[in-house]
Amino acid sequence: MLVLISNLGSTSFKYRLFRMEAGGGEDVAKGGYERVTDHAVAIHDALEQLQRDGVIGSPDEIDAVGFKTVLGKDLSGCVIADQAAIDALEGFAAVAPAHNPPYAEGIRQFGKLLPNARLVALFETAFYQWTSPASHHYAIPASWRSIGIRRYGFHGASHKFIAERSAELCGREDVAETVRRLYLDGPKTSGPKPFRVISCHLGGSSSVTGIRDGVAIGTSMGFSPQSGLPQNNRVGELDSGALPYAMRTLGLSLEEAERQLTKESGLLGLSGVSNDIRDINEAAATGNADAALALDVLIHSIRHWIGAFLIELGGLDALVFTAGIGENGKALRARVCEGLEAFGIRMDPQANEDCRATESFIQAENSTVKIMVIPANEELVLAREVFRKLS
Ligand code: AMP
């Protein structure tokens, strides 16, 4: 099955083409466009390029297109990307303005350009559809809840991949199989021995998710991607009282306050240096106190959520680091795990140092919890889900 994974930003279009079959898949082509003003033109160009390169004889050979959609109003899961999916994306366009409109438009365009291909949307919220009401509700009036305000969670594709891969690497094939079939069959009742994972997706955008027997029990991100851990330039968690106070005191309009919270906050806002942790590390190492503070706040927040899920899971089998910072940030991983020996979490400093952003176990021999680094590969995750859905 030829599956094209389409990554749509407000001014970008990237794609990867996979040949998928039972038991695996391979990457056969990739490409992308920046500064896109018309997604239809970019998509058309990409299909022509694939033909010119001899990757496909005709666009009709593409069996399916997968979309990593972010947030749907009253819709989640791994679903056929039809008009209902477009309506769901448009219904929450204001909550995910950088993501929802380009995906709604991309689905429309692919529907026109590849009328025979099956279109599949995997919502980033899908992995959290089985979280308990206690974990996904905010304490707000019924009228707020009735318009869909609740904790949804994001990075679902990445955390679900970690659920599957960590189970495989820890010899829990039963749990891995539950994860593979999760969007087809739903959760399985757990076996005699639970498998409890905390997955730390730490990158430009970050979240921590608690997973029991392959199913998410909760996550740090909430209603919108401006929540949870401090993000690269987005605020993360913020007391709702701070917004009206800042608007009144600083004389900000709602639009300006929103812009500052989504573009000038997070690691960039705190450090005043950069939204990239490499620059922040460098500045902190040369004595920049704000850069050091940004790192401290990020690490404090990661540990806060690990603590929350340790309690909720009632113990832990694996702590996993993934995405740009999780895979590369050796010093950060070491600081996250500091002083957690009482919980059975003991890092092997040499294994952590030697880890080259490839799949690795980095716990000490006497650690009861496995500590792992698992590289994220969100496009492949998506191609697999599309293949599972359609086969
Ligand atoms: P992602 O969103 O997963 O692509 O992660 C992007 C972030 O990963 C960047 O903003 C960097 O802060 C971080 N990152 C990437 N490479 C490295 C590295 N070699 N060392 C530390 N952090 C890195």
mmCIF file of C-alpha atoms and ligand atoms in Angstrom, residues 203-204 276-278 323-325 328, ligand 1:
data_model
loop_
_atom_site.group_PDB
_atom_site.id
_atom_site.type_symbol
_atom_site.label_atom_id
_atom_site.label_comp_id
_atom_site.label_asym_id
_atom_site.label_seq_id
_atom_site.Cartn_x
_atom_site.Cartn_y
_atom_site.Cartn_z
ATOM 1 C CA GLY A 203 10.990 18.931 21.685
ATOM 2 C CA GLY A 204 9.944 22.257 20.209
ATOM 3 C CA ASP A 276 16.055 26.475 20.934
ATOM 4 C CA ILE A 277 17.396 24.598 23.934
ATOM 5 C CA ARG A 278 20.871 24.347 22.386
ATOM 6 C CA ALA A 323 11.780 13.959 20.455
ATOM 7 C CA GLY A 324 14.605 16.473 19.875
ATOM 8 C CA ILE A 325 15.389 17.381 23.493
ATOM 9 C CA ASN A 328 19.714 14.594 22.570
HETATM 10 P P1 AMP B 1 11.656 18.477 17.821
HETATM 11 O O1 AMP B 1 10.485 19.370 18.027
HETATM 12 O O2 AMP B 1 11.428 17.090 18.285
HETATM 13 O O3 AMP B 1 12.221 18.540 16.425
HETATM 14 O O4 AMP B 1 12.815 19.059 18.786
HETATM 15 C C1 AMP B 1 13.379 20.301 18.519
HETATM 16 C C2 AMP B 1 14.231 20.721 19.678
HETATM 17 O O5 AMP B 1 15.172 19.689 20.012
HETATM 18 C C3 AMP B 1 15.093 21.909 19.317
HETATM 19 O O6 AMP B 1 14.414 23.093 19.583
HETATM 20 C C4 AMP B 1 16.291 21.739 20.216
HETATM 21 O O7 AMP B 1 16.056 22.493 21.371
HETATM 22 C C5 AMP B 1 16.324 20.271 20.573
HETATM 23 N N1 AMP B 1 17.516 19.614 20.019
HETATM 24 C C6 AMP B 1 17.718 19.181 18.771
HETATM 25 N N2 AMP B 1 18.969 18.671 18.633
HETATM 26 C C7 AMP B 1 19.562 18.795 19.851
HETATM 27 C C8 AMP B 1 20.833 18.441 20.374
HETATM 28 N N3 AMP B 1 21.780 17.873 19.615
HETATM 29 N N4 AMP B 1 21.068 18.709 21.687
HETATM 30 C C9 AMP B 1 20.127 19.253 22.475
HETATM 31 N N5 AMP B 1 18.910 19.603 22.024
HETATM 32 C C10 AMP B 1 18.626 19.385 20.738
#
